[in-house]
């Protein structure tokens, strides 16, 4: 019998390990990333109150991102969530990569957020 490795279970273990250290406050909220096979989602969360302050996703921006690659879409999501955060007066965030390796789409989202003016 062939046992297939559950990569998402391994990611959840990594995410739990990261979440022990990464905590968002109202002064410096957490920028959380979730990556599915087709889309990427980003939220800015205040962990003290448990509120989502701003969010964006490639699914919500699907009409404007038509024909772009997943990496380009990720950068656009980073730009969008950073723009929303700056409108709320949030200039600094703590980056929570969600247990994903910091490369590809996750790195593109972070670069887009930095490009728009967020500080990590």
mmCIF file with all atom_site columns, C-alpha atoms in Angstrom:
data_model
loop_
_atom_site.group_PDB
_atom_site.id
_atom_site.type_symbol
_atom_site.label_atom_id
_atom_site.label_alt_id
_atom_site.label_comp_id
_atom_site.label_asym_id
_atom_site.label_entity_id
_atom_site.label_seq_id
_atom_site.pdbx_PDB_ins_code
_atom_site.Cartn_x
_atom_site.Cartn_y
_atom_site.Cartn_z
_atom_site.occupancy
_atom_site.B_iso_or_equiv
_atom_site.pdbx_formal_charge
_atom_site.auth_seq_id
_atom_site.auth_comp_id
_atom_site.auth_asym_id
_atom_site.auth_atom_id
_atom_site.pdbx_PDB_model_num
ATOM 1   C CA . UNK A 1 1   ? 0.000   0.000  0.000   1.00 0.00 ? 1   UNK A CA 1
ATOM 2   C CA . UNK A 1 2   ? 1.304   3.427  -0.939  1.00 0.00 ? 2   UNK A CA 1
ATOM 3   C CA . UNK A 1 3   ? 0.997   6.155  1.679   1.00 0.00 ? 3   UNK A CA 1
ATOM 4   C CA . UNK A 1 4   ? 0.807   9.647  0.242   1.00 0.00 ? 4   UNK A CA 1
ATOM 5   C CA . UNK A 1 5   ? 2.411   12.426 2.285   1.00 0.00 ? 5   UNK A CA 1
ATOM 6   C CA . UNK A 1 6   ? -0.103  15.013 3.494   1.00 0.00 ? 6   UNK A CA 1
ATOM 7   C CA . UNK A 1 7   ? 1.731   18.268 2.761   1.00 0.00 ? 7   UNK A CA 1
ATOM 8   C CA . UNK A 1 8   ? -1.044  20.397 4.249   1.00 0.00 ? 8   UNK A CA 1
ATOM 9   C CA . UNK A 1 9   ? -0.747  18.591 7.596   1.00 0.00 ? 9   UNK A CA 1
ATOM 10  C CA . UNK A 1 10  ? 2.975   19.388 7.619   1.00 0.00 ? 10  UNK A CA 1
ATOM 11  C CA . UNK A 1 11  ? 2.172   23.021 6.765   1.00 0.00 ? 11  UNK A CA 1
ATOM 12  C CA . UNK A 1 12  ? -0.265  23.220 9.690   1.00 0.00 ? 12  UNK A CA 1
ATOM 13  C CA . UNK A 1 13  ? 2.469   22.027 12.060  1.00 0.00 ? 13  UNK A CA 1
ATOM 14  C CA . UNK A 1 14  ? 4.831   24.697 10.711  1.00 0.00 ? 14  UNK A CA 1
ATOM 15  C CA . UNK A 1 15  ? 2.081   27.322 10.994  1.00 0.00 ? 15  UNK A CA 1
ATOM 16  C CA . UNK A 1 16  ? 1.380   26.391 14.620  1.00 0.00 ? 16  UNK A CA 1
ATOM 17  C CA . UNK A 1 17  ? 5.096   26.741 15.384  1.00 0.00 ? 17  UNK A CA 1
ATOM 18  C CA . UNK A 1 18  ? 5.207   30.196 13.756  1.00 0.00 ? 18  UNK A CA 1
ATOM 19  C CA . UNK A 1 19  ? 1.998   31.308 15.505  1.00 0.00 ? 19  UNK A CA 1
ATOM 20  C CA . UNK A 1 20  ? 3.604   30.727 18.911  1.00 0.00 ? 20  UNK A CA 1
ATOM 21  C CA . UNK A 1 21  ? 5.908   33.649 18.163  1.00 0.00 ? 21  UNK A CA 1
ATOM 22  C CA . UNK A 1 22  ? 3.954   35.894 15.751  1.00 0.00 ? 22  UNK A CA 1
ATOM 23  C CA . UNK A 1 23  ? 1.249   37.965 17.445  1.00 0.00 ? 23  UNK A CA 1
ATOM 24  C CA . UNK A 1 24  ? -0.553  41.014 16.071  1.00 0.00 ? 24  UNK A CA 1
ATOM 25  C CA . UNK A 1 25  ? -1.479  43.986 18.238  1.00 0.00 ? 25  UNK A CA 1
ATOM 26  C CA . UNK A 1 26  ? -3.565  47.022 17.416  1.00 0.00 ? 26  UNK A CA 1
ATOM 27  C CA . UNK A 1 27  ? -0.366  49.034 16.880  1.00 0.00 ? 27  UNK A CA 1
ATOM 28  C CA . UNK A 1 28  ? 1.277   46.329 14.758  1.00 0.00 ? 28  UNK A CA 1
ATOM 29  C CA . UNK A 1 29  ? -1.321  43.847 13.404  1.00 0.00 ? 29  UNK A CA 1
ATOM 30  C CA . UNK A 1 30  ? -0.594  40.519 11.732  1.00 0.00 ? 30  UNK A CA 1
ATOM 31  C CA . UNK A 1 31  ? -0.635  40.157 7.930   1.00 0.00 ? 31  UNK A CA 1
ATOM 32  C CA . UNK A 1 32  ? -1.823  36.573 7.463   1.00 0.00 ? 32  UNK A CA 1
ATOM 33  C CA . UNK A 1 33  ? -1.484  34.702 4.149   1.00 0.00 ? 33  UNK A CA 1
ATOM 34  C CA . UNK A 1 34  ? -3.454  31.685 2.945   1.00 0.00 ? 34  UNK A CA 1
ATOM 35  C CA . UNK A 1 35  ? -2.571  30.082 -0.375  1.00 0.00 ? 35  UNK A CA 1
ATOM 36  C CA . UNK A 1 36  ? -4.916  27.683 -2.136  1.00 0.00 ? 36  UNK A CA 1
ATOM 37  C CA . UNK A 1 37  ? -4.232  25.959 -5.435  1.00 0.00 ? 37  UNK A CA 1
ATOM 38  C CA . UNK A 1 38  ? -5.998  28.665 -7.446  1.00 0.00 ? 38  UNK A CA 1
ATOM 39  C CA . UNK A 1 39  ? -6.169  31.777 -5.265  1.00 0.00 ? 39  UNK A CA 1
ATOM 40  C CA . UNK A 1 40  ? -4.290  33.633 -2.542  1.00 0.00 ? 40  UNK A CA 1
ATOM 41  C CA . UNK A 1 41  ? -5.857  35.418 0.409   1.00 0.00 ? 41  UNK A CA 1
ATOM 42  C CA . UNK A 1 42  ? -4.426  38.055 2.768   1.00 0.00 ? 42  UNK A CA 1
ATOM 43  C CA . UNK A 1 43  ? -5.886  39.458 5.986   1.00 0.00 ? 43  UNK A CA 1
ATOM 44  C CA . UNK A 1 44  ? -4.681  42.048 8.445   1.00 0.00 ? 44  UNK A CA 1
ATOM 45  C CA . UNK A 1 45  ? -5.718  40.847 11.900  1.00 0.00 ? 45  UNK A CA 1
ATOM 46  C CA . UNK A 1 46  ? -5.623  42.403 15.375  1.00 0.00 ? 46  UNK A CA 1
ATOM 47  C CA . UNK A 1 47  ? -5.109  39.348 17.611  1.00 0.00 ? 47  UNK A CA 1
ATOM 48  C CA . UNK A 1 48  ? -5.960  41.182 20.833  1.00 0.00 ? 48  UNK A CA 1
ATOM 49  C CA . UNK A 1 49  ? -9.545  41.909 19.779  1.00 0.00 ? 49  UNK A CA 1
ATOM 50  C CA . UNK A 1 50  ? -9.724  39.076 17.234  1.00 0.00 ? 50  UNK A CA 1
ATOM 51  C CA . UNK A 1 51  ? -10.892 41.400 14.454  1.00 0.00 ? 51  UNK A CA 1
ATOM 52  C CA . UNK A 1 52  ? -9.976  41.359 10.787  1.00 0.00 ? 52  UNK A CA 1
ATOM 53  C CA . UNK A 1 53  ? -9.108  44.946 9.909   1.00 0.00 ? 53  UNK A CA 1
ATOM 54  C CA . UNK A 1 54  ? -8.553  44.566 6.156   1.00 0.00 ? 54  UNK A CA 1
ATOM 55  C CA . UNK A 1 55  ? -8.574  41.747 3.650   1.00 0.00 ? 55  UNK A CA 1
ATOM 56  C CA . UNK A 1 56  ? -8.021  41.044 -0.005  1.00 0.00 ? 56  UNK A CA 1
ATOM 57  C CA . UNK A 1 57  ? -7.842  38.028 -2.276  1.00 0.00 ? 57  UNK A CA 1
ATOM 58  C CA . UNK A 1 58  ? -7.195  37.116 -5.854  1.00 0.00 ? 58  UNK A CA 1
ATOM 59  C CA . UNK A 1 59  ? -10.748 35.736 -5.928  1.00 0.00 ? 59  UNK A CA 1
ATOM 60  C CA . UNK A 1 60  ? -12.165 39.174 -5.023  1.00 0.00 ? 60  UNK A CA 1
ATOM 61  C CA . UNK A 1 61  ? -9.914  40.830 -7.627  1.00 0.00 ? 61  UNK A CA 1
ATOM 62  C CA . UNK A 1 62  ? -10.543 38.138 -10.258 1.00 0.00 ? 62  UNK A CA 1
ATOM 63  C CA . UNK A 1 63  ? -12.116 40.497 -12.824 1.00 0.00 ? 63  UNK A CA 1
ATOM 64  C CA . UNK A 1 64  ? -9.156  42.895 -12.768 1.00 0.00 ? 64  UNK A CA 1
ATOM 65  C CA . UNK A 1 65  ? -6.583  40.077 -12.752 1.00 0.00 ? 65  UNK A CA 1
ATOM 66  C CA . UNK A 1 66  ? -7.897  38.204 -15.774 1.00 0.00 ? 66  UNK A CA 1
ATOM 67  C CA . UNK A 1 67  ? -5.045  36.770 -17.834 1.00 0.00 ? 67  UNK A CA 1
ATOM 68  C CA . UNK A 1 68  ? -2.347  37.314 -15.205 1.00 0.00 ? 68  UNK A CA 1
ATOM 69  C CA . UNK A 1 69  ? -0.207  34.611 -13.659 1.00 0.00 ? 69  UNK A CA 1
ATOM 70  C CA . UNK A 1 70  ? -0.704  33.476 -10.063 1.00 0.00 ? 70  UNK A CA 1
ATOM 71  C CA . UNK A 1 71  ? 2.470   35.295 -9.004  1.00 0.00 ? 71  UNK A CA 1
ATOM 72  C CA . UNK A 1 72  ? 1.321   38.560 -10.609 1.00 0.00 ? 72  UNK A CA 1
ATOM 73  C CA . UNK A 1 73  ? -2.059  38.130 -8.924  1.00 0.00 ? 73  UNK A CA 1
ATOM 74  C CA . UNK A 1 74  ? -0.341  37.633 -5.576  1.00 0.00 ? 74  UNK A CA 1
ATOM 75  C CA . UNK A 1 75  ? 1.569   40.879 -5.974  1.00 0.00 ? 75  UNK A CA 1
ATOM 76  C CA . UNK A 1 76  ? -1.685  42.687 -6.818  1.00 0.00 ? 76  UNK A CA 1
ATOM 77  C CA . UNK A 1 77  ? -3.313  41.247 -3.670  1.00 0.00 ? 77  UNK A CA 1
ATOM 78  C CA . UNK A 1 78  ? -0.352  42.529 -1.622  1.00 0.00 ? 78  UNK A CA 1
ATOM 79  C CA . UNK A 1 79  ? -0.719  45.991 -3.138  1.00 0.00 ? 79  UNK A CA 1
ATOM 80  C CA . UNK A 1 80  ? -4.474  45.981 -2.493  1.00 0.00 ? 80  UNK A CA 1
ATOM 81  C CA . UNK A 1 81  ? -4.317  44.845 1.131   1.00 0.00 ? 81  UNK A CA 1
ATOM 82  C CA . UNK A 1 82  ? -1.534  47.363 1.858   1.00 0.00 ? 82  UNK A CA 1
ATOM 83  C CA . UNK A 1 83  ? -3.573  50.164 0.301   1.00 0.00 ? 83  UNK A CA 1
ATOM 84  C CA . UNK A 1 84  ? -6.542  49.246 2.509   1.00 0.00 ? 84  UNK A CA 1
ATOM 85  C CA . UNK A 1 85  ? -4.288  49.103 5.580   1.00 0.00 ? 85  UNK A CA 1
ATOM 86  C CA . UNK A 1 86  ? -2.773  52.506 4.879   1.00 0.00 ? 86  UNK A CA 1
ATOM 87  C CA . UNK A 1 87  ? -6.280  53.969 4.574   1.00 0.00 ? 87  UNK A CA 1
ATOM 88  C CA . UNK A 1 88  ? -6.944  52.662 8.103   1.00 0.00 ? 88  UNK A CA 1
ATOM 89  C CA . UNK A 1 89  ? -3.708  54.242 9.361   1.00 0.00 ? 89  UNK A CA 1
ATOM 90  C CA . UNK A 1 90  ? -1.784  50.960 9.658   1.00 0.00 ? 90  UNK A CA 1
ATOM 91  C CA . UNK A 1 91  ? 1.833   51.454 8.612   1.00 0.00 ? 91  UNK A CA 1
ATOM 92  C CA . UNK A 1 92  ? 3.561   48.467 10.245  1.00 0.00 ? 92  UNK A CA 1
ATOM 93  C CA . UNK A 1 93  ? 2.561   44.799 10.324  1.00 0.00 ? 93  UNK A CA 1
ATOM 94  C CA . UNK A 1 94  ? 3.958   41.452 11.427  1.00 0.00 ? 94  UNK A CA 1
ATOM 95  C CA . UNK A 1 95  ? 4.131   39.005 8.517   1.00 0.00 ? 95  UNK A CA 1
ATOM 96  C CA . UNK A 1 96  ? 2.561   35.571 9.075   1.00 0.00 ? 96  UNK A CA 1
ATOM 97  C CA . UNK A 1 97  ? 3.443   33.377 6.092   1.00 0.00 ? 97  UNK A CA 1
ATOM 98  C CA . UNK A 1 98  ? 0.983   30.694 7.231   1.00 0.00 ? 98  UNK A CA 1
ATOM 99  C CA . UNK A 1 99  ? 3.509   27.860 7.304   1.00 0.00 ? 99  UNK A CA 1
ATOM 100 C CA . UNK A 1 100 ? 4.326   28.317 3.625   1.00 0.00 ? 100 UNK A CA 1
ATOM 101 C CA . UNK A 1 101 ? 7.902   28.659 2.401   1.00 0.00 ? 101 UNK A CA 1
ATOM 102 C CA . UNK A 1 102 ? 8.790   32.306 1.742   1.00 0.00 ? 102 UNK A CA 1
ATOM 103 C CA . UNK A 1 103 ? 9.147   32.036 -2.016  1.00 0.00 ? 103 UNK A CA 1
ATOM 104 C CA . UNK A 1 104 ? 6.991   32.353 -5.122  1.00 0.00 ? 104 UNK A CA 1
ATOM 105 C CA . UNK A 1 105 ? 3.477   33.623 -4.476  1.00 0.00 ? 105 UNK A CA 1
ATOM 106 C CA . UNK A 1 106 ? 3.978   34.296 -0.761  1.00 0.00 ? 106 UNK A CA 1
ATOM 107 C CA . UNK A 1 107 ? 7.092   36.382 -1.425  1.00 0.00 ? 107 UNK A CA 1
ATOM 108 C CA . UNK A 1 108 ? 5.320   38.217 -4.277  1.00 0.00 ? 108 UNK A CA 1
ATOM 109 C CA . UNK A 1 109 ? 2.463   39.160 -1.936  1.00 0.00 ? 109 UNK A CA 1
ATOM 110 C CA . UNK A 1 110 ? 4.956   40.464 0.638   1.00 0.00 ? 110 UNK A CA 1
ATOM 111 C CA . UNK A 1 111 ? 6.858   42.420 -2.023  1.00 0.00 ? 111 UNK A CA 1
ATOM 112 C CA . UNK A 1 112 ? 3.613   43.981 -3.241  1.00 0.00 ? 112 UNK A CA 1
ATOM 113 C CA . UNK A 1 113 ? 2.672   45.017 0.290   1.00 0.00 ? 113 UNK A CA 1
ATOM 114 C CA . UNK A 1 114 ? 6.119   46.532 0.879   1.00 0.00 ? 114 UNK A CA 1
ATOM 115 C CA . UNK A 1 115 ? 5.945   48.318 -2.478  1.00 0.00 ? 115 UNK A CA 1
ATOM 116 C CA . UNK A 1 116 ? 2.648   49.934 -1.465  1.00 0.00 ? 116 UNK A CA 1
ATOM 117 C CA . UNK A 1 117 ? 4.192   51.262 1.756   1.00 0.00 ? 117 UNK A CA 1
ATOM 118 C CA . UNK A 1 118 ? 3.718   48.686 4.517   1.00 0.00 ? 118 UNK A CA 1
ATOM 119 C CA . UNK A 1 119 ? 6.667   48.022 6.803   1.00 0.00 ? 119 UNK A CA 1
ATOM 120 C CA . UNK A 1 120 ? 7.369   44.506 8.114   1.00 0.00 ? 120 UNK A CA 1
#
